[in-house]
Tab-separated table of C-alpha atoms in Angstrom:
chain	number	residue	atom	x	y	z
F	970	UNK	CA	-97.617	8.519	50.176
F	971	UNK	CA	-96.085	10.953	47.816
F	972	UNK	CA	-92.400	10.150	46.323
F	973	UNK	CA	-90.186	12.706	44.879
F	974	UNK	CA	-86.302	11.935	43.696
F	975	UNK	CA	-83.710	12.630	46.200
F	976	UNK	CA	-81.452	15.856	45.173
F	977	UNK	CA	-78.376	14.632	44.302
F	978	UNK	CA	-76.719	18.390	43.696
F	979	UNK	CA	-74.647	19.709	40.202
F	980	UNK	CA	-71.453	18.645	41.799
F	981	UNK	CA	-72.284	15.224	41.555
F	982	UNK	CA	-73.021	15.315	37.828
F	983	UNK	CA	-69.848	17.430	37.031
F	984	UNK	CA	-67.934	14.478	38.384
F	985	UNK	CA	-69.983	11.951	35.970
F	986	UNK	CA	-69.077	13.739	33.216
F	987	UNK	CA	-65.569	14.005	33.885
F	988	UNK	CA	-65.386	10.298	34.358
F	989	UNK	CA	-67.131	10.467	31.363
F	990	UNK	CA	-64.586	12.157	29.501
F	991	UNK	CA	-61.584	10.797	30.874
F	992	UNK	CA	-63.054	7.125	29.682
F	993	UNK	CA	-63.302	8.552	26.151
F	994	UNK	CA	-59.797	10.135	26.125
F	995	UNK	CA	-58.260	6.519	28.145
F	996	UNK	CA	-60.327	4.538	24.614
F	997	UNK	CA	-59.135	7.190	22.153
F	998	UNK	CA	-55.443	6.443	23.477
F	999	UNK	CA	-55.864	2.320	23.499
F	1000	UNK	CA	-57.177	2.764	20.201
F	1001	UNK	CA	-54.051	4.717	18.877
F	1002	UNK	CA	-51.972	2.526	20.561
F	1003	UNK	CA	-53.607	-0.658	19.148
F	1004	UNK	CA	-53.246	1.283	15.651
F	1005	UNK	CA	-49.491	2.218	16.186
F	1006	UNK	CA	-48.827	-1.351	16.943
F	1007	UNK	CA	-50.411	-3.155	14.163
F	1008	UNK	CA	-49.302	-0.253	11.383
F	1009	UNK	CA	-46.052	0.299	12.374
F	1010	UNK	CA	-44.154	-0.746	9.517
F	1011	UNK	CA	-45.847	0.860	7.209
F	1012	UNK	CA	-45.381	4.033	9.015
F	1013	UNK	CA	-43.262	6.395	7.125
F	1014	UNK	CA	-40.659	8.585	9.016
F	1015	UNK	CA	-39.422	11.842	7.333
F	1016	UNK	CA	-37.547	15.278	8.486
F	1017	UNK	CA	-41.140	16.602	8.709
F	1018	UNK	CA	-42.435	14.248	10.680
F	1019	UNK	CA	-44.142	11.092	10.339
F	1020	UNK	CA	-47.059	9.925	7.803
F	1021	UNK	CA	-49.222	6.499	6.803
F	1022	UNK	CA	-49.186	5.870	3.409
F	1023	UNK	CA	-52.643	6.506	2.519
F	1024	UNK	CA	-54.196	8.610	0.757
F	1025	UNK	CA	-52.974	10.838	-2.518
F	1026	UNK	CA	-49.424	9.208	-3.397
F	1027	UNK	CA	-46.404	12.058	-2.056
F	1028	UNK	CA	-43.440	11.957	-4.375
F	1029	UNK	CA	-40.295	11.788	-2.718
F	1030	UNK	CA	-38.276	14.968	-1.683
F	1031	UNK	CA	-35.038	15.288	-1.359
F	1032	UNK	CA	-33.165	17.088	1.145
F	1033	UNK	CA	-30.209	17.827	-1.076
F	1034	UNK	CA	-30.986	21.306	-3.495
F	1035	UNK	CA	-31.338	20.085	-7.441
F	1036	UNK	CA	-27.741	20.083	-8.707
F	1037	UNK	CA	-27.121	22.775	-11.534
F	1038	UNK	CA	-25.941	21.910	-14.577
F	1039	UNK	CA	-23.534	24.539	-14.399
F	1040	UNK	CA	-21.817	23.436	-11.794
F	1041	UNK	CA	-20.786	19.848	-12.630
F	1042	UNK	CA	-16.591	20.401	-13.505
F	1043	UNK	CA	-15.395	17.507	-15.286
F	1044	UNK	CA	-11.469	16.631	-14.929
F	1045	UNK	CA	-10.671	14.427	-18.194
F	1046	UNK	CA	-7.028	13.250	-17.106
F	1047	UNK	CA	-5.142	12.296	-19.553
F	1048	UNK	CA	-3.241	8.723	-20.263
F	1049	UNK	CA	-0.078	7.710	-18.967
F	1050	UNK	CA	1.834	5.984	-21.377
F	1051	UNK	CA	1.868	2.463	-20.080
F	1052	UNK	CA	1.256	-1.329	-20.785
F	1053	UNK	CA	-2.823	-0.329	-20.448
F	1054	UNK	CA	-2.220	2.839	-23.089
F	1055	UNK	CA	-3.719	1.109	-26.405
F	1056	UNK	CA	-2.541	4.832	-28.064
F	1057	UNK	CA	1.149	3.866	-26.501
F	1058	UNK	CA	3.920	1.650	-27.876
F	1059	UNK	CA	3.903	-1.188	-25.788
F	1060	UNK	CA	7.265	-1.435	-24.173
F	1061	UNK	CA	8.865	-4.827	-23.144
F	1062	UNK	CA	9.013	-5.549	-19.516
F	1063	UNK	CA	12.648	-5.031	-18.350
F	1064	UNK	CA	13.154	-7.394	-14.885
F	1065	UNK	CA	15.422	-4.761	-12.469
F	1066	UNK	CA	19.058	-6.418	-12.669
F	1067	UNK	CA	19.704	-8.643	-9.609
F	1068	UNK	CA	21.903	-7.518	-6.846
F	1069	UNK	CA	25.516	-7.843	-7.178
F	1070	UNK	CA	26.547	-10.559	-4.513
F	1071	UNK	CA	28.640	-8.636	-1.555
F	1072	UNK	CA	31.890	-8.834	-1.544
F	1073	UNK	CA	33.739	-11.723	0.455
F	1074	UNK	CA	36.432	-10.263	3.090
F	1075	UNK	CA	39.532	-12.026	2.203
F	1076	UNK	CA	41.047	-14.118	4.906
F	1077	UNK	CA	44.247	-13.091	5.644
F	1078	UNK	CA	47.282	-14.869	7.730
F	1079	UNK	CA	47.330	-13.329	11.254
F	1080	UNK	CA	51.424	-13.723	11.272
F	1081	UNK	CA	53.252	-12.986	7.651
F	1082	UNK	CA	56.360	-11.626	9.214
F	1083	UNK	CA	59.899	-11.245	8.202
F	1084	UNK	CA	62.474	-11.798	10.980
F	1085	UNK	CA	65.366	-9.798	10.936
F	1086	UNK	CA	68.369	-9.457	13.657
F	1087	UNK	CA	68.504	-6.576	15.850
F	1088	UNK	CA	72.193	-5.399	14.175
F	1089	UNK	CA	69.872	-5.135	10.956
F	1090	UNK	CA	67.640	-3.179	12.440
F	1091	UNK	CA	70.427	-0.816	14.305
F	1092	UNK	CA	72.757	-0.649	10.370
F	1093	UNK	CA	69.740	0.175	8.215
F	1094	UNK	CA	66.045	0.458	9.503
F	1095	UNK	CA	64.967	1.936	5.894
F	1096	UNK	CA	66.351	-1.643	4.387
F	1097	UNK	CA	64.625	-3.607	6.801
F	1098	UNK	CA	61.141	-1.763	6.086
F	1099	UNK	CA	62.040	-1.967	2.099
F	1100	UNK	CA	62.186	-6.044	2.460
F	1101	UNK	CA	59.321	-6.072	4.444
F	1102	UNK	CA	56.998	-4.168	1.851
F	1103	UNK	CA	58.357	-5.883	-1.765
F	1104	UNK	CA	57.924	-9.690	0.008
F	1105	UNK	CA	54.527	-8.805	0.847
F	1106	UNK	CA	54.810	-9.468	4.746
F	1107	UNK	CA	53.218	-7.370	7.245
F	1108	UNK	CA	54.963	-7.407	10.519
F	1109	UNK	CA	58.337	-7.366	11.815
F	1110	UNK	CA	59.542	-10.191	14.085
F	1111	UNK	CA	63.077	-9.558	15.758
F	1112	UNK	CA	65.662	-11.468	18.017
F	1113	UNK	CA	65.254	-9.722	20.902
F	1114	UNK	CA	67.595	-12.504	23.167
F	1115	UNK	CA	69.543	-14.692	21.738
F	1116	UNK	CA	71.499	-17.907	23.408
F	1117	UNK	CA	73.759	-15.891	24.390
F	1118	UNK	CA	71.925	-14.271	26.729
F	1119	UNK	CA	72.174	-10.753	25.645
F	1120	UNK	CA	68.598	-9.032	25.749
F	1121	UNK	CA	68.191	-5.703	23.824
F	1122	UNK	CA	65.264	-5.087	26.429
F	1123	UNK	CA	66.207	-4.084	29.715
F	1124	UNK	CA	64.003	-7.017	31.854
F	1125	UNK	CA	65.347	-5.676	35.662
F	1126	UNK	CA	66.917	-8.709	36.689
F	1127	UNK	CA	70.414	-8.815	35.096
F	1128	UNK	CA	72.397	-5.762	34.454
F	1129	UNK	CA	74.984	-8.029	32.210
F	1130	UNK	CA	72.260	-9.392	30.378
F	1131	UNK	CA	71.420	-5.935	28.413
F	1132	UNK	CA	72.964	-4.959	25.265
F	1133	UNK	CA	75.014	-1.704	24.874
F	1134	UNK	CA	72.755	-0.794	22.220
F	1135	UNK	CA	69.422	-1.562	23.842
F	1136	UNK	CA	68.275	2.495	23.796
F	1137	UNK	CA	69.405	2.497	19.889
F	1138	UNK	CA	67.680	-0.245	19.016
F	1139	UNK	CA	63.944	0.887	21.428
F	1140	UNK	CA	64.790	3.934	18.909
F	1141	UNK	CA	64.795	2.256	15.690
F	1142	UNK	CA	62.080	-0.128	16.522
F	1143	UNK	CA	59.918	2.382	17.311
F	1144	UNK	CA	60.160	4.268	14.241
F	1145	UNK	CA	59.500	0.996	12.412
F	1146	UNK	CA	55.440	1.515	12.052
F	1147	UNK	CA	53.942	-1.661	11.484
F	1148	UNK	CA	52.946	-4.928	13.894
F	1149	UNK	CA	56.220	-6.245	15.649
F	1150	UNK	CA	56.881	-9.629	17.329
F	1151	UNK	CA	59.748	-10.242	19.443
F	1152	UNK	CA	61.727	-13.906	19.861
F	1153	UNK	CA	63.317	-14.980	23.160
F	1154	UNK	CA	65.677	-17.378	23.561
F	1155	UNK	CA	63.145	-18.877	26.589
F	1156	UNK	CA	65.234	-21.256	28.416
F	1157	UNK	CA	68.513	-21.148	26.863
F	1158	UNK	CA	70.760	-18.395	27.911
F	1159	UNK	CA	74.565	-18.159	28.551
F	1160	UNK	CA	73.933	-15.263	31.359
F	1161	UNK	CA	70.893	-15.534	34.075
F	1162	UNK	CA	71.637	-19.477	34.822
F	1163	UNK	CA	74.830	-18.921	35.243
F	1164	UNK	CA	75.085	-15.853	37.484
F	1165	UNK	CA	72.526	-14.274	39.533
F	1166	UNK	CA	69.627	-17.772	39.122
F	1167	UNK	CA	72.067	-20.456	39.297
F	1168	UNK	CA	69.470	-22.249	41.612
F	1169	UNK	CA	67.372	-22.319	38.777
F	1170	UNK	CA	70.105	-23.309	36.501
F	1171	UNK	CA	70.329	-27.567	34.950
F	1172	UNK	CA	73.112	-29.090	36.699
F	1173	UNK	CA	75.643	-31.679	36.551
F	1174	UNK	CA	74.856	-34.929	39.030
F	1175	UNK	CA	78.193	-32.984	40.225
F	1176	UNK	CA	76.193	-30.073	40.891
F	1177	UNK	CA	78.013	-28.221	38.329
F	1178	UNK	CA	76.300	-26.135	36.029
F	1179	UNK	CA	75.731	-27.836	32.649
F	1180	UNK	CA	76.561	-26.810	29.387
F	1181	UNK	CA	75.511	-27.804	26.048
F	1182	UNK	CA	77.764	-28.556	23.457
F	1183	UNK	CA	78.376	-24.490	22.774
F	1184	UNK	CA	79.265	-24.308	26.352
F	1185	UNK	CA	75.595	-22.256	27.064
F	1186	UNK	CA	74.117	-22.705	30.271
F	1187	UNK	CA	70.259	-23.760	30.769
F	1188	UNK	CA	67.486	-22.810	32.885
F	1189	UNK	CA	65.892	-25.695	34.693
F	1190	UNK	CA	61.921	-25.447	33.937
F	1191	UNK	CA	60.982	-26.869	37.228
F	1192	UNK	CA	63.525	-23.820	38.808
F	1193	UNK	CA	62.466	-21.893	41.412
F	1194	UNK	CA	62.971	-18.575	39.981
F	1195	UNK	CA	62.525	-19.617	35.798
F	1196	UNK	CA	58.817	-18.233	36.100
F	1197	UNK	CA	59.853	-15.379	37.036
F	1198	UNK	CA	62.967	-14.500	34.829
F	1199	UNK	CA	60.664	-15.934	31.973
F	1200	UNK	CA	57.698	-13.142	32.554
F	1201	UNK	CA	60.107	-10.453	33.043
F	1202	UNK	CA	61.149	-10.656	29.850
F	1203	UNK	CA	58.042	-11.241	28.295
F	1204	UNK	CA	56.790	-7.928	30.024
F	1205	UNK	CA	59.530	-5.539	28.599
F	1206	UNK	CA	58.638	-6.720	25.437
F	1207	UNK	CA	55.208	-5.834	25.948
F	1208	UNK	CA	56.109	-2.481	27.180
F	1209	UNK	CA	58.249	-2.014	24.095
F	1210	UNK	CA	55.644	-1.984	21.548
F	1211	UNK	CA	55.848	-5.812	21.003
F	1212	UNK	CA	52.481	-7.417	20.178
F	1213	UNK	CA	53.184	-11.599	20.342
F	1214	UNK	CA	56.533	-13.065	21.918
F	1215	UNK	CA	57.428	-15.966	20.314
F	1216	UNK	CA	59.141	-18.865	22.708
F	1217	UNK	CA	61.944	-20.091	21.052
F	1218	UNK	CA	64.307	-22.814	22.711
F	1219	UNK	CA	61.457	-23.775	25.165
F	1220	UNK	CA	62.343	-27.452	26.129
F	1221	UNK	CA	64.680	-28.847	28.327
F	1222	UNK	CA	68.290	-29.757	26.241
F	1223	UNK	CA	67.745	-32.278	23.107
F	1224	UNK	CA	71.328	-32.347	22.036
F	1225	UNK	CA	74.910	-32.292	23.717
F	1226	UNK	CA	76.015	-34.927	26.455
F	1227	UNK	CA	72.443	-34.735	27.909
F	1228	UNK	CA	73.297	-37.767	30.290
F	1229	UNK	CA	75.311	-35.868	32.686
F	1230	UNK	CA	72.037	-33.714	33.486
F	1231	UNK	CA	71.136	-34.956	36.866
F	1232	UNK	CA	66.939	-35.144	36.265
F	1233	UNK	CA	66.962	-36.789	39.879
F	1234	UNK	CA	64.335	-34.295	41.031
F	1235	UNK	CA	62.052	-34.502	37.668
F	1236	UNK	CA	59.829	-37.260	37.636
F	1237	UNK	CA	58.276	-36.204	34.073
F	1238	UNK	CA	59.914	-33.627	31.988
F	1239	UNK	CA	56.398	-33.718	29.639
F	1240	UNK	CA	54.779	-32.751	32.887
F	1241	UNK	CA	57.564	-30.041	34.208
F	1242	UNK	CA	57.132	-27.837	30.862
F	1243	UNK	CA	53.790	-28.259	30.450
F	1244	UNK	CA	53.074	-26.610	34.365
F	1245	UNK	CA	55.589	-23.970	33.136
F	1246	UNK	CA	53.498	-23.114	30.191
F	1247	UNK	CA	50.669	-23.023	32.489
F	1248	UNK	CA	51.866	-20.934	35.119
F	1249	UNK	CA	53.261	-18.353	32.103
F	1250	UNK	CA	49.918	-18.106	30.350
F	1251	UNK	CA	48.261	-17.594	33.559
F	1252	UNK	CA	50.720	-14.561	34.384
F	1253	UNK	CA	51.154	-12.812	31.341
F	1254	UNK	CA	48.197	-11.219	28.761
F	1255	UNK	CA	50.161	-10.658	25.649
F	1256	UNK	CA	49.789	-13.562	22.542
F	1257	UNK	CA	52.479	-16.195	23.170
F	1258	UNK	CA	54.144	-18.208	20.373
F	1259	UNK	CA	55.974	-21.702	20.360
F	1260	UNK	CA	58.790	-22.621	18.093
F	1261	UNK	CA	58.413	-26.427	18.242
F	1262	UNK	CA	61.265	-28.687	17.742
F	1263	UNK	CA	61.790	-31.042	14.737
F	1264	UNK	CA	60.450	-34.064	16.462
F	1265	UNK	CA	57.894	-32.866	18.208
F	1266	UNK	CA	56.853	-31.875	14.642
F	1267	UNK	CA	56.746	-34.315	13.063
F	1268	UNK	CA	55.809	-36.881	16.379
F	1269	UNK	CA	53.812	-35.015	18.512
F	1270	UNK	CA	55.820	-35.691	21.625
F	1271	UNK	CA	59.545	-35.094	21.925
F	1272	UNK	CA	60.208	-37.142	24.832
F	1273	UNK	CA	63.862	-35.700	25.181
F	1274	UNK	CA	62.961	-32.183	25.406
F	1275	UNK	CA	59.562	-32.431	27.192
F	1276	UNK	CA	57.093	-30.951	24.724
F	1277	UNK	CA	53.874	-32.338	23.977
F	1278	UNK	CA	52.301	-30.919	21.584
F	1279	UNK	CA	48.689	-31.488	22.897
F	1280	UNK	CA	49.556	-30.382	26.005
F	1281	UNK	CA	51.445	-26.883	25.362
F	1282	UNK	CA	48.767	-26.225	22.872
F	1283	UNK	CA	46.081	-25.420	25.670
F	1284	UNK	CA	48.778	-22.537	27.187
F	1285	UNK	CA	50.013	-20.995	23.338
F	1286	UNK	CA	48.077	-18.950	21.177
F	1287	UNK	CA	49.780	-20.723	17.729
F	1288	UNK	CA	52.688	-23.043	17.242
F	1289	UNK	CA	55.454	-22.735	14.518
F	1290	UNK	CA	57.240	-25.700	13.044
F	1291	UNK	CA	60.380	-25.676	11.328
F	1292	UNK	CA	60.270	-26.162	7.921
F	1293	UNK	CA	62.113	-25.318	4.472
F	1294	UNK	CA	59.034	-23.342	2.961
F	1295	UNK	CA	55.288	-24.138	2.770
F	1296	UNK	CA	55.116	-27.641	1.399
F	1297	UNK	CA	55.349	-28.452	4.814
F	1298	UNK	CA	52.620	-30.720	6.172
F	1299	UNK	CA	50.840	-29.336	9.130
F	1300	UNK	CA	47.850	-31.748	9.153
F	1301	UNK	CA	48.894	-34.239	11.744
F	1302	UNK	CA	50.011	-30.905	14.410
F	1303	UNK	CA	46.565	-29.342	13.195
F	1304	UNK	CA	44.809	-32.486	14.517
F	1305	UNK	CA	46.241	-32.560	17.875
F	1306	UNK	CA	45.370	-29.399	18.539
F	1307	UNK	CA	41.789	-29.185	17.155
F	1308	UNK	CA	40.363	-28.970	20.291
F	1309	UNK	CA	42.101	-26.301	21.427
F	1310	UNK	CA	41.833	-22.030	20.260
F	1311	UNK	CA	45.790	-22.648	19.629
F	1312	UNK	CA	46.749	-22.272	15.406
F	1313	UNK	CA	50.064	-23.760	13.599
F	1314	UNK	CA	51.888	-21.682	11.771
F	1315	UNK	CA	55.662	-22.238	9.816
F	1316	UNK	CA	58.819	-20.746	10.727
F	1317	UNK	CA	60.872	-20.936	7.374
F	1318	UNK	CA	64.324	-21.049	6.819
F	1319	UNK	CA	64.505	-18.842	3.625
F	1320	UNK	CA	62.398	-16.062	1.929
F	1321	UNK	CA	59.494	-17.591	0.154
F	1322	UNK	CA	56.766	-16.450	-1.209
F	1323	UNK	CA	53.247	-18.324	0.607
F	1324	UNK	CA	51.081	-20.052	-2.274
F	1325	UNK	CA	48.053	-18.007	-3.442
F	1326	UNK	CA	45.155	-17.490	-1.069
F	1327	UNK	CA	47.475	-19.324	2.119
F	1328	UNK	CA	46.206	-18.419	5.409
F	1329	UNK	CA	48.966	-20.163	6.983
F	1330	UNK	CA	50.573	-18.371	9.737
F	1331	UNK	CA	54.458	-18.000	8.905
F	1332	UNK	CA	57.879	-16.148	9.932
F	1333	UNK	CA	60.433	-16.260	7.777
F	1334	UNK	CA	64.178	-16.153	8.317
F	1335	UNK	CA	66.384	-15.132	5.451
């Protein structure tokens, strides 16, 4: 039997070569990788490419252009005379001078005033404002109703309680420019008690009105209508210009034939004024001044006239005590009211000078 070899056709060996040369490529590319892998850091990367470093040795090239000569500029600056100038004198260090401490403001009294009467306001006004300046005071405190009763303020209540000259004197005063504070006789007046509040008035156990030992009437401080004829005043002087009203004769009666005053319906004259001075802070806004009588002064508590000084302190913005000049010793009224915003001033009875640096409040009365 004859054998001969099956045809098998070209197309059959195109494909074997093709596999063929896609095996060589596939090992040409494991080989590369295999070489990449282990010869990677000695590969050498460059702006032209990439290179092993075999071979002839390349010498390095760089990107930059040779620099010419020509065009180096050198700037030679010269030395500042200094501590690191070895040419220089040496100067001594000079520390800057220290900073001159600020000045302290001086503390100054709120009240330095000089009380005058209203006639010495109405004769000469220039006179007044001369005293003022040469004894170094700075307001102007005035009588505005005495005792008597007479108010140079109209209040509204009383036409027989204002003075004739009341429009001359709201015409002096206000050409008098500086800081005024006016003083009311508070509960002690010869006019309101007696006519249109006699309600309101102290009386006899009688029922009489009573009268001190200058025949002046009183106003009760538990009366019905004392509140009242109290913060009308106060308010005209407010209107007027006046900056502080200053409560003078604001106690019940200390001296005269005090027991004929029927007290039947005041269980505690301490507490009486002391409600009075509570009510009158609560109804008025301007600063409110106490002149304190001697005992209270120098005790604390004046049992005959009512005031306490611990007490009236919470309802007045500073309290004055009599004295001669400014020897006066305020410690014991300064401790009683330590707990309050109250301060305690002097009302002197002549023209004296304060000490140096005093920022004691003070009125004085020539």
């Amino acid at each position: 039997m004859a054998y001969y070899d099956r045809y098998r056709g070209s197309r059959r060996r195109k494909r074997n070569r093709i596999k063929i040369v896609l095996l060589i490529l596939l090992l040409l590319v494991v080989i590369g990788l295999a070489a990449l892998f282990f010869l990677q850091d000695a590969v050498v990367f460059t702006s032209n490419g990439f290179h092993l470093p075999f071979g002839s040795r390349q010498e390095d090239v760089s990107e930059d252009p040779p620099l010419d000569p020509d065009d180096i500029q050198l700037e030679i600056e010269a030395p500042q005379p200094g501590a690191n100038d070895p040419l220089q004198p040496q100067q001594p260090e000079v520390s800057p001078p220290a900073p001159l401490p600020e000045p302290q403001p001086v503390e100054l009294p709120q009240t330095a005033a000089l009380r005058v009467t209203p006639q010495e306001l109405l004769t000469d006004r220039a006179d007044v404002l001369r005293r003022i300046s040469q004894g170094g005071y700075s307001q102007l405190a005035v009588q505005v109703k005495t005792p008597d009763g007479l108010s140079m303020i109209n209040d509204g209540l009383v036409k027989d309680g204002v003075s004739a000259d009341s429009e001359a004197f709201l015409e002096e005063l206000a050409g008098a420019d500086l800081p005024k504070i006016a003083v009311i006789s508070a509960l002690r007046d010869n006019i309101r008690p007696r006519t249109g509040y006699r309600s309101s008035a102290l009386h006899t156990n009688s029922g009489a009105t009573w009268l001190d030992r200058e025949y002046i009437s009183w106003f009760d401080p538990a009366g019905k209508d004392t509140l009242e004829c109290l913060v009308a005043m106060i308010e005209a002087c407010e209107a007027a210009g006046f900056e502080q009203v200053v409560l003078e004769n604001f106690h019940y009666p200390n001296a005269g034939k005090l027991e004929l005053i029927d007290y039947s319906d005041t269980p505690s004259r301490q507490s009486a004024l002391t409600e009075l001075a509570r009510q009158l802070r609560e109804s008025v806004d301007v600063p409110l001044g106490l002149i304190l009588t001697e005992a209270a002064a120098s005790d604390l508590l004046d049992s005959t006239s009512g005031q306490d000084v611990a007490e009236l302190a919470q309802y007045f913005d500073i309290l004055y005590l009599p004295a001669s000049d400014f020897t006066a010793d305020l410690s014991a009224v300064e401790g009683a009211v330590e707990d309050t915003e109250c301060r305690v001033g002097l009302l002197l009875n002549e023209a004296v000078l304060p000490p140096v640096g005093s920022t004691t409040d003070y009125i004085v009365r020539p």
